[in-house]
CSV table of C-alpha atoms in Angstrom, one decimal:
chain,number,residue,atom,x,y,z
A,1,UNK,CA,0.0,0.0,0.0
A,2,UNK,CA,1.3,3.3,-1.4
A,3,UNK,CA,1.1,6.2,1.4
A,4,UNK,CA,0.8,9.7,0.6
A,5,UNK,CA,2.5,12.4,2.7
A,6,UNK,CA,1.6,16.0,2.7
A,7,UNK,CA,4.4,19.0,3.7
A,8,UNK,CA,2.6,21.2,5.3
A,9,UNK,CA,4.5,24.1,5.7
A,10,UNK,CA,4.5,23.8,1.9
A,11,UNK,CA,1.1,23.6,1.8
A,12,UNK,CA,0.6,27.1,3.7
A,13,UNK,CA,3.2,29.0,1.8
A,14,UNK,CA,1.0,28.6,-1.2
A,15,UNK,CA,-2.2,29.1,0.4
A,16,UNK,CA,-0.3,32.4,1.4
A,17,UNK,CA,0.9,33.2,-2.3
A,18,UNK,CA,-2.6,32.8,-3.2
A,19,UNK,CA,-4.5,35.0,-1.0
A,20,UNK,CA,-1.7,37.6,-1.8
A,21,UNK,CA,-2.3,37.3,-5.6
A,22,UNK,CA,-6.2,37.3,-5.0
A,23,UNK,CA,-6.0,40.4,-2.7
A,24,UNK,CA,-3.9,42.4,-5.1
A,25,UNK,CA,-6.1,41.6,-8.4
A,26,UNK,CA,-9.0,42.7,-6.3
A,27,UNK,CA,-7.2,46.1,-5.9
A,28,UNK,CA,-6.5,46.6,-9.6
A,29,UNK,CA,-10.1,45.8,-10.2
A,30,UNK,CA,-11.0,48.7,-7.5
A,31,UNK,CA,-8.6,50.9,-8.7
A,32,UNK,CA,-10.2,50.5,-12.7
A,33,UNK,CA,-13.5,51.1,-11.1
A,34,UNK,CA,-12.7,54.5,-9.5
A,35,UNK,CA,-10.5,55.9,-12.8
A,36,UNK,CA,-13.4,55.8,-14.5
A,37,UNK,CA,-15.1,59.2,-14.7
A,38,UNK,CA,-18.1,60.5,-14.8
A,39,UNK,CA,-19.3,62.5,-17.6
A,40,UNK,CA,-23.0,64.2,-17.9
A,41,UNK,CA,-24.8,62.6,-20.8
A,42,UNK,CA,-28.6,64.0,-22.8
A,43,UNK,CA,-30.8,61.3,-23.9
A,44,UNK,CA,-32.3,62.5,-27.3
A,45,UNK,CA,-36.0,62.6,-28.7
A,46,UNK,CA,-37.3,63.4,-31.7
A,47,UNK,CA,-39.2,66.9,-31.9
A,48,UNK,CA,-40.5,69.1,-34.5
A,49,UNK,CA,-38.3,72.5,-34.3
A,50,UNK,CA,-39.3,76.4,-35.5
A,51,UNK,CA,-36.2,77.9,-37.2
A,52,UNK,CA,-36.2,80.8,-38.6
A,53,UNK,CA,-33.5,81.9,-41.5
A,54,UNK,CA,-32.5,85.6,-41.0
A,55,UNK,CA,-31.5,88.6,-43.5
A,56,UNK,CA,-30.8,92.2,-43.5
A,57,UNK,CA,-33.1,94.4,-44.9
A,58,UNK,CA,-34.1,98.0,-46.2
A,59,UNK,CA,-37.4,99.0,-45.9
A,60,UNK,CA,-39.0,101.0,-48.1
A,61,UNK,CA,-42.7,102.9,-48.7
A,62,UNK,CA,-44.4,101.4,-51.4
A,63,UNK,CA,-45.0,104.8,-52.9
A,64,UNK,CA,-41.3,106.6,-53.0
A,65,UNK,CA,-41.8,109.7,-54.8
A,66,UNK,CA,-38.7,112.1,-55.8
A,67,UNK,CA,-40.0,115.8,-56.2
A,68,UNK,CA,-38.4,117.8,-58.6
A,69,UNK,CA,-39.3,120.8,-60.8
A,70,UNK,CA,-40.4,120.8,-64.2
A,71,UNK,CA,-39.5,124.8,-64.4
A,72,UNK,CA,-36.6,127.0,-63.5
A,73,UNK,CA,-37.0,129.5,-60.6
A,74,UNK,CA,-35.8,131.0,-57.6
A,75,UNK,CA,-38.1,128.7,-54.3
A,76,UNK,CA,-40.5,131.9,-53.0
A,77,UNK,CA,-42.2,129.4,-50.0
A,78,UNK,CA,-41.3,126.1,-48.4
A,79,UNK,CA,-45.1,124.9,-47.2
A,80,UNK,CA,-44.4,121.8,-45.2
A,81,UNK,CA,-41.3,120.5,-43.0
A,82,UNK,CA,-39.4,117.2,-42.8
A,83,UNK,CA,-41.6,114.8,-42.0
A,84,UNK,CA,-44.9,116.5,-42.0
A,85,UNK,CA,-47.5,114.4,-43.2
A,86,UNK,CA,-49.4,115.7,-46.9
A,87,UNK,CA,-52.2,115.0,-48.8
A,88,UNK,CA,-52.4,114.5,-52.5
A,89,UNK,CA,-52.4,117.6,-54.5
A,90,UNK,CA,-51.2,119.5,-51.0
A,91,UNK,CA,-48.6,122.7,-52.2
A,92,UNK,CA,-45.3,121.8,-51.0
A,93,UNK,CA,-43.3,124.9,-52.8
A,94,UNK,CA,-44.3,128.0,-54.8
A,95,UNK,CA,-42.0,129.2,-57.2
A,96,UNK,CA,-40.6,132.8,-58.5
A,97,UNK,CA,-40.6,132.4,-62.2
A,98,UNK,CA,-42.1,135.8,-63.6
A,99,UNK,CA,-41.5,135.1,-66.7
A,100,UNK,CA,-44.3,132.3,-66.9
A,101,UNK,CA,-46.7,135.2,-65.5
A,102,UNK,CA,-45.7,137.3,-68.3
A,103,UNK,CA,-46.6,134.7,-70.8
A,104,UNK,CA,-49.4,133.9,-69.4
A,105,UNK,CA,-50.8,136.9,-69.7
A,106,UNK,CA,-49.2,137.7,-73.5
A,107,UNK,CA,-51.2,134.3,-74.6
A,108,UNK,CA,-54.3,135.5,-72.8
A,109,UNK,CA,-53.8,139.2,-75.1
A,110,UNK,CA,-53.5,136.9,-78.0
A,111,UNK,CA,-56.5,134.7,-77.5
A,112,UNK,CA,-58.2,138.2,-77.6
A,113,UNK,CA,-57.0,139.4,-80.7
A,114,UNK,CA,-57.4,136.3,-82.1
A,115,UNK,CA,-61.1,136.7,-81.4
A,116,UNK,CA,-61.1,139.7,-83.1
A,117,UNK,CA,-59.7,138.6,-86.2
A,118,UNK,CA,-62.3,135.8,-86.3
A,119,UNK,CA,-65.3,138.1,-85.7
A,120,UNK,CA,-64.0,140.4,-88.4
A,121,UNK,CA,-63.4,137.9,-91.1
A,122,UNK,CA,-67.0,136.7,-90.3
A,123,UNK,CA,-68.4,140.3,-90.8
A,124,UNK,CA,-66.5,140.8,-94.2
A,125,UNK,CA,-68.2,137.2,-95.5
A,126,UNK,CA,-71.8,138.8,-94.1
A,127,UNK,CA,-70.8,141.8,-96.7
A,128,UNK,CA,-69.7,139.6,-99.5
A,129,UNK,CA,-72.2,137.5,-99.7
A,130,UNK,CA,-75.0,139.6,-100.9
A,131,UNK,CA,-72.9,141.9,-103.0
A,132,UNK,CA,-71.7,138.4,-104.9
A,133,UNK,CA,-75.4,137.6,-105.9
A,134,UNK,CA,-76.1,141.0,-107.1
A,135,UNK,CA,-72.6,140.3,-109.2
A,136,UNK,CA,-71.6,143.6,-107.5
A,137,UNK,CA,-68.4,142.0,-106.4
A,138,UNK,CA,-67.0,138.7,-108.3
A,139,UNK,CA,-66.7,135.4,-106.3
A,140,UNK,CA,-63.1,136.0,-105.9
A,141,UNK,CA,-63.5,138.2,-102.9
A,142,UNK,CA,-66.0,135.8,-101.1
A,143,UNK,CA,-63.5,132.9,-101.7
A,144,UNK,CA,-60.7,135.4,-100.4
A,145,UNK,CA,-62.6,136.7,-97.7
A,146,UNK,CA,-63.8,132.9,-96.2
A,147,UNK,CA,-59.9,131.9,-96.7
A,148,UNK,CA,-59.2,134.8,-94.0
A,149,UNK,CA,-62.0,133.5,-91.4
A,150,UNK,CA,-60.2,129.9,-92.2
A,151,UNK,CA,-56.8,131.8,-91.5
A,152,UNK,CA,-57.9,133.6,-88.2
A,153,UNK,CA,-59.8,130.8,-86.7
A,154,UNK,CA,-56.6,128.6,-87.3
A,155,UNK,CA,-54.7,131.8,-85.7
A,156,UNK,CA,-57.3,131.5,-82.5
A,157,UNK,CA,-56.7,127.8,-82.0
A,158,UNK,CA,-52.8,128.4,-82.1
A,159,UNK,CA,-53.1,131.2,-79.7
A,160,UNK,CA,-55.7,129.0,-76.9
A,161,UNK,CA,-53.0,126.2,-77.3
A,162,UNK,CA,-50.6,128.8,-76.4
A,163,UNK,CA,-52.3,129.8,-73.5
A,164,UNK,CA,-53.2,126.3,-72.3
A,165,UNK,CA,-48.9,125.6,-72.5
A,166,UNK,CA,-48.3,128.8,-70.2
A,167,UNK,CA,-51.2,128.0,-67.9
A,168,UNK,CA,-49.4,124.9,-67.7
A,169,UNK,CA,-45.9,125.9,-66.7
A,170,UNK,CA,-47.5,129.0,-64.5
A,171,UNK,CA,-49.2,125.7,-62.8
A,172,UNK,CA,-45.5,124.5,-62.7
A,173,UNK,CA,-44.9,127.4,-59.9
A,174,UNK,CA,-46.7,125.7,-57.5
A,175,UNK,CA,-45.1,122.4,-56.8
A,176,UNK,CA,-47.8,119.7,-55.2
A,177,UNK,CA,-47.9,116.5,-54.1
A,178,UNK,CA,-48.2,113.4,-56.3
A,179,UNK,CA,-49.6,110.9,-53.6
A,180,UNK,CA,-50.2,111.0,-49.4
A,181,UNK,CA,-47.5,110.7,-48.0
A,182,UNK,CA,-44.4,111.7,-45.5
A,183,UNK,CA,-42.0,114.6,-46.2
A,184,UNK,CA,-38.3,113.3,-46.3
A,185,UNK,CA,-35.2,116.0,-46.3
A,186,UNK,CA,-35.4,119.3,-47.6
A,187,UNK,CA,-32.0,120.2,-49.1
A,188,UNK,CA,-32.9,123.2,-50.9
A,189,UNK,CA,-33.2,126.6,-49.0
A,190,UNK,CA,-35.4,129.9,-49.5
A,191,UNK,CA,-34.1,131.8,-52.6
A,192,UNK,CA,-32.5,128.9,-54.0
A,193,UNK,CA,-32.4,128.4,-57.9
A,194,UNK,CA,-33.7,125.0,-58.8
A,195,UNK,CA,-34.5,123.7,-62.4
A,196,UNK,CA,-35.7,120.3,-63.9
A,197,UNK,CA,-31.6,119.3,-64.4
A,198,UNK,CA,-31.1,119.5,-60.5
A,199,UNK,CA,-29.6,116.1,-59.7
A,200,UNK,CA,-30.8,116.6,-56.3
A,201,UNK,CA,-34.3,116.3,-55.9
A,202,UNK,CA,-36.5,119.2,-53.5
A,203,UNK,CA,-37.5,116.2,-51.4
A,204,UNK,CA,-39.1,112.7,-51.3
A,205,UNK,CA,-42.8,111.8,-50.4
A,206,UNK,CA,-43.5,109.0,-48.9
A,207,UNK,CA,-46.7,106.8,-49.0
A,208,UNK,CA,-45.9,104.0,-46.4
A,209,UNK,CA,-49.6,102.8,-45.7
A,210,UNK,CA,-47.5,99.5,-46.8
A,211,UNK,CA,-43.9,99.2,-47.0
A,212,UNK,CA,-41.5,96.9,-49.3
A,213,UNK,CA,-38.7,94.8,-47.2
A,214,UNK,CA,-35.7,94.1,-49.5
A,215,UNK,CA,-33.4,91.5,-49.1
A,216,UNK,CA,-30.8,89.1,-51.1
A,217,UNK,CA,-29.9,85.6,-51.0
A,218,UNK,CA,-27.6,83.5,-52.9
A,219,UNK,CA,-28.2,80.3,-55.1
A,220,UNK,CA,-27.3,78.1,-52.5
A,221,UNK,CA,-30.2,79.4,-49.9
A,222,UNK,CA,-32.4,80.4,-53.2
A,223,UNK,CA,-31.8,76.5,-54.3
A,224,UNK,CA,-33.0,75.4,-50.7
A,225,UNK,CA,-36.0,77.6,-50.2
A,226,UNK,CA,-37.8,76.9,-53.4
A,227,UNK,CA,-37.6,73.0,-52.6
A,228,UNK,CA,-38.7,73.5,-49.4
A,229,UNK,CA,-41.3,76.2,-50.6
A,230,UNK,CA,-40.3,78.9,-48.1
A,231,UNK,CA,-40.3,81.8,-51.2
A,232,UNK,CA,-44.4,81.2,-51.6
A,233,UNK,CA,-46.7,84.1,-51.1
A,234,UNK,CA,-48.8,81.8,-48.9
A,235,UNK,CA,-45.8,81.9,-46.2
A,236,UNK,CA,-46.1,84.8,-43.5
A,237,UNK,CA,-42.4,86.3,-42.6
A,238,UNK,CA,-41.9,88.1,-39.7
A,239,UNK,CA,-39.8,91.0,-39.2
A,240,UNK,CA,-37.1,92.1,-36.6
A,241,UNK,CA,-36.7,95.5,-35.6
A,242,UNK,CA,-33.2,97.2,-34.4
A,243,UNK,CA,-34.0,97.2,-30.9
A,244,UNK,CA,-34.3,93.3,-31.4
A,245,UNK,CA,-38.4,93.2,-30.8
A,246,UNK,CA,-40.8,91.8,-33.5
A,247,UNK,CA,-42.8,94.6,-35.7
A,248,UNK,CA,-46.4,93.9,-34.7
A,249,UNK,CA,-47.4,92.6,-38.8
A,250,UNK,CA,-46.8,89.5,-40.2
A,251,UNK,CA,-45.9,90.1,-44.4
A,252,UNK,CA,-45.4,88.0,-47.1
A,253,UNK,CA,-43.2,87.4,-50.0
A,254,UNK,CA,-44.0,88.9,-52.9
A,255,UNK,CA,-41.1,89.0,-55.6
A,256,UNK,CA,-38.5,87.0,-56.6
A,257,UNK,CA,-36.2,88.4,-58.8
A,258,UNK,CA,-36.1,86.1,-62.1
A,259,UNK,CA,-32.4,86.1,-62.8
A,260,UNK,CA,-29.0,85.9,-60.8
A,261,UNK,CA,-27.4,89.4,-59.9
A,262,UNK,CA,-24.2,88.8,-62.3
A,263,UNK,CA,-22.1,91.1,-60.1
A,264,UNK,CA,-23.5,89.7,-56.6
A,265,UNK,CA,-24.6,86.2,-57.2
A,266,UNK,CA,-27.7,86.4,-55.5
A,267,UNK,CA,-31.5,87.0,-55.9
A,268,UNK,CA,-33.3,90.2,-55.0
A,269,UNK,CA,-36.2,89.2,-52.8
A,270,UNK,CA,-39.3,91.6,-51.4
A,271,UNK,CA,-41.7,91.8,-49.1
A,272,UNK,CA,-44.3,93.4,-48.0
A,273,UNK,CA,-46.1,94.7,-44.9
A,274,UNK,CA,-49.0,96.6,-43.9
A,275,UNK,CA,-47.7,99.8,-41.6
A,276,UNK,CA,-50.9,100.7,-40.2
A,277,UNK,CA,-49.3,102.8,-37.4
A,278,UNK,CA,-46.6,104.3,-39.1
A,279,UNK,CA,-43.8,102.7,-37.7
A,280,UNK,CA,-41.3,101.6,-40.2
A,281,UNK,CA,-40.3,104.5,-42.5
A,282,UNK,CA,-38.4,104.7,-45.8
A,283,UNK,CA,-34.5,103.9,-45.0
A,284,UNK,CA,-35.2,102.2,-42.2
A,285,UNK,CA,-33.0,98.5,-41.5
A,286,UNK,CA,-34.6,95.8,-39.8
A,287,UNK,CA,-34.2,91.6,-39.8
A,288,UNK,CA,-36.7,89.7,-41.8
A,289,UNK,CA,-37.7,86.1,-40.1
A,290,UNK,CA,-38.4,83.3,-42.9
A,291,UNK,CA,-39.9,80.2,-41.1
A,292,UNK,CA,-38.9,76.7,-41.7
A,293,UNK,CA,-40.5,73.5,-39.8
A,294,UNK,CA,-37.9,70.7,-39.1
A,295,UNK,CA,-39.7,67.6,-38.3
A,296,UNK,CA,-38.2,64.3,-36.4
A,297,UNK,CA,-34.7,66.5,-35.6
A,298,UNK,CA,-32.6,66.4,-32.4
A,299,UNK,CA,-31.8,69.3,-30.4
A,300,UNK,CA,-28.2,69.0,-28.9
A,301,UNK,CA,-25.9,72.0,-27.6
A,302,UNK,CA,-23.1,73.1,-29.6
A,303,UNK,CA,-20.7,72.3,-27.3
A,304,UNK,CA,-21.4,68.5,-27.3
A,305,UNK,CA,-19.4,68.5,-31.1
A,306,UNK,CA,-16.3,68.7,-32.4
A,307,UNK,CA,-15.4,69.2,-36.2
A,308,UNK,CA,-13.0,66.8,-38.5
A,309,UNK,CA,-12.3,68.4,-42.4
A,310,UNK,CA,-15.6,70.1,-42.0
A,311,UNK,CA,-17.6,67.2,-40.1
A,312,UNK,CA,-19.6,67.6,-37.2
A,313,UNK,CA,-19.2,64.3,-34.5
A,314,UNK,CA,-20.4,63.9,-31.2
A,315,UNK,CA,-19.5,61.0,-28.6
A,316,UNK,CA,-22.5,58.7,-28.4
A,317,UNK,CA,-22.2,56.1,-25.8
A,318,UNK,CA,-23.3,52.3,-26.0
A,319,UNK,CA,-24.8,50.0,-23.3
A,320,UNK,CA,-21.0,49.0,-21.7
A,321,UNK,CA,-20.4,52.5,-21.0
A,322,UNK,CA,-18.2,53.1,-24.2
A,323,UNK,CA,-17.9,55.9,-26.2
A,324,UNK,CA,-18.4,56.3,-29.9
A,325,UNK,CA,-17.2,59.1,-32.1
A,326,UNK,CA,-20.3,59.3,-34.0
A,327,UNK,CA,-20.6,62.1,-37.3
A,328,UNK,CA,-23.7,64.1,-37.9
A,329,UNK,CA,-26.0,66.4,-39.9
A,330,UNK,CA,-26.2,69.5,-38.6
A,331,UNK,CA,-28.5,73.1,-38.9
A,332,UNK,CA,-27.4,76.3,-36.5
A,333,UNK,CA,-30.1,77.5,-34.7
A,334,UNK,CA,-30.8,81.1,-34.5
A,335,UNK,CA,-29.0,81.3,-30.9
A,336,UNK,CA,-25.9,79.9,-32.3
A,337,UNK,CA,-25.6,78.1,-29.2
A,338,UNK,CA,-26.9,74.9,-29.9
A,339,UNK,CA,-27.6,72.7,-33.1
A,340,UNK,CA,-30.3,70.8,-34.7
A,341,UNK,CA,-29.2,67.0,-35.7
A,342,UNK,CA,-31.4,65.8,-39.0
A,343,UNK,CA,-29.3,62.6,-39.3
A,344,UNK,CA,-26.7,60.5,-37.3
A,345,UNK,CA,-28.8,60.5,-34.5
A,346,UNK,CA,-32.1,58.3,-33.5
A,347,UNK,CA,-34.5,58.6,-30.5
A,348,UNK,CA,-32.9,57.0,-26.9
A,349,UNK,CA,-29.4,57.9,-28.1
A,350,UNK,CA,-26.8,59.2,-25.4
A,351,UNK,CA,-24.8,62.7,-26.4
A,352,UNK,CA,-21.6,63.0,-24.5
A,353,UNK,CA,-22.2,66.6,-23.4
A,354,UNK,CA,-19.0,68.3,-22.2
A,355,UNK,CA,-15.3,67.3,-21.3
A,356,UNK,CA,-15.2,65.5,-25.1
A,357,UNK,CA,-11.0,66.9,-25.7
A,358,UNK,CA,-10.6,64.0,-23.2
A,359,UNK,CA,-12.3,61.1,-24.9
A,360,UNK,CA,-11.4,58.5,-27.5
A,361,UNK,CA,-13.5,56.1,-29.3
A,362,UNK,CA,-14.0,52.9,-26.8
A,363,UNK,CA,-13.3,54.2,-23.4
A,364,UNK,CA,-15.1,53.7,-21.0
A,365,UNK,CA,-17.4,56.5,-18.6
A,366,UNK,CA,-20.1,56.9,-16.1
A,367,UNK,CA,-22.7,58.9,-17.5
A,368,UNK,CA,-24.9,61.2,-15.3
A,369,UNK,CA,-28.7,62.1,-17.2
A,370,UNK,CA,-28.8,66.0,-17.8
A,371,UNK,CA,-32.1,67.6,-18.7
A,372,UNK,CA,-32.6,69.4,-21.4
A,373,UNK,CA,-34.7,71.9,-19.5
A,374,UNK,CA,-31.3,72.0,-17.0
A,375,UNK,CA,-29.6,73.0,-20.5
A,376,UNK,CA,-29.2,76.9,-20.9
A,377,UNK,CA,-28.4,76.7,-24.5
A,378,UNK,CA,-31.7,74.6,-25.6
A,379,UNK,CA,-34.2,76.4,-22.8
A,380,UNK,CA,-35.1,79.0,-25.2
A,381,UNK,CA,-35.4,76.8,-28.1
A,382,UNK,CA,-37.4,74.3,-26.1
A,383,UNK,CA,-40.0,76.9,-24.9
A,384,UNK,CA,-40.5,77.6,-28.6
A,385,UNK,CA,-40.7,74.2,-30.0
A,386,UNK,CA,-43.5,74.0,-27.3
A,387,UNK,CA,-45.2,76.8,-27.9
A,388,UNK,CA,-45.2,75.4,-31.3
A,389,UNK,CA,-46.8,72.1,-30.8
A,390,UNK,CA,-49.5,72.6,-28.3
């Protein structure tokens, strides 16, 4: 019979060695546990997002008269002021042509003679006529003496068009307006000599019942608004005001321009708006607002992204805690703050959300759930995407 014998001291030495090598794995296991950091994560969801594309524009009446004379002549009255408000037909300026009075008058004399003439050629037929049927006179004299009532009343028409031309430019004097309107700037002065060839004009009237909102955009954003149908009349537009608060009338669209600007690239655009309270004024600059309505997109801070050669990526991470550089689709919002995802992103997904210089594809992290509503940048944004939908 075989026996068996155990050394026990050798026996506890590796019992020993064991525990050691158990106790130190656990440590390095600890250790991995508490390097990993913690990083605040958004879960996403689908939502349907008011943006609104902005450009600069000039505002305009609809009615933007220049004024100038259609006679030579020193101004004798200024009637109205910058910025007066003036009916149609309402004398702005009167002005000192004497001359035009002088003709008037000399074409007024000559209507008169002219009258004279005709009544005496008329009188001389009357005399003719009987003394040609008593073959007093020959025929030859009535002939003659109807040619002269022919001759005068021809001379009588001449001198009432005459007349009518220097009633005309005596009119001329008195400059009036050509529609309702507002008074722009009044560069000429009392006594000053002002003709038709001025190249500045007396002033500008204003009709701005409505006003026109011009604007330009290139082929690009031309391209994308017609597909998406943002250039129709049926669209409202809103307007922004300098002092960054929203005129009180929606407009709408109303020209395109049909060709490329060869010089700028772009497309003149207009719009239009009612003015009811006479806000907006010729000259004036404001912000137009187009609307556009992006359905299923993700709203994600700025911040959360890095760019490659032009790509936007964000860290997404998986269900062991990884993270994933992960490249997206993105549109600015108006805040510049924060971005709207339309592809590379699906509902549920986790957006790495600051710290991402530090990360690498496949590294592991403890996530900690943010709130959008705890997000500064997307507050705003969400407040209007609900306003929006309910």
């Amino acid at each position: 019979m075989k026996t068996t014998t155990i050394n026990l001291q050798n026996l506890s030495f590796g019992l020993f060695i064991g525990l050691l090598s158990l106790s130190c794995n656990s440590d390095k296991n600890a250790e991995k546990r508490n390097s990993v950091s913690e990083y605040n994560v958004l879960t996403v969801s689908p939502k349907t997002i008011e943006l609104y594309r902005e450009f600069p524009v000039t505002i305009e009446g609809t009615e933007n008269i220049e004024i100038y004379p259609k006679i030579e002549g020193f101004i004798d009255k200024v009637f109205i002021d910058e910025g007066d408000y003036v009916q149609k037909g309402q004398i702005l300026f009167s002005l000192n042509a004497p001359e035009y009075e002088q003709e008037l008058l000399s074409t007024k004399a000559a209507i008169s003679s002219a009258k004279a003439n005709v009544s005496s050629a008329q009188v001389d037929i009357e005399k003719a006529k009987p003394l040609v049927e008593r073959e007093i006179i020959s025929k030859f004299e009535l002939t003659s003496a109807e040619n002269s009532l022919t001759a005068a009343k021809a001379t009588l028409e001449q001198a009432q068009a005459n007349y009518s031309n220097a009633q005309s430019n005596f009119n001329y004097t008195k400059i009036t307006a050509p529609v309702s309107g507002y008074i722009g700037s009044l560069p000429y002065k009392l006594g000053s000599l002002v003709s038709s060839s001025i190249t500045e004009p007396l002033t500008t009237v204003s009709n701005i019942k409505q006003v026109y909102a011009y604007f330009s955009i290139n082929e690009k954003t031309y391209l994308e608004f017609a597909k998406e149908g943002l250039l129709s009349n049926m669209n409202e537009v809103s307007l922004l005001l300098p002092d960054y608060t929203l005129f009180n009338q929606k407009g709408k669209i109303q020209t395109v321009s049909g060709q490329v600007d060869e010089e700028t690239g772009s497309f003149h655009v207009r719009a239009i708006f009612n003015n009811p309270d006479n806000l907006l004024r010729t000259g004036n600059s404001a912000t137009i607002q187009l609307p556009r309505t992006i359905k299923g997109a993700f709203l994600i801070p700025q911040s959360a992204t890095y760019e490659i050669q032009g790509g936007v990526y964000v860290y997404l991470v998986n269900n062991q805690s990884q993270v994933k550089s992960t490249k997206i689709t993105v549109t600015a919002t108006n805040s510049g703050l924060a971005y709207i995802v339309t592809n590379g992103l699906k509902e549920g997904d986790q957006v790495v959300l600051e710290g991402i210089s530090g990360l690498s594809s496949g590294k592991e992290i403890k996530t900690v759930q943010v709130k959008e509503s705890d997000i500064s940048a997307l507050q705003q944004i969400i407040e209007k995407v609900t306003s929006t939908n309910q």
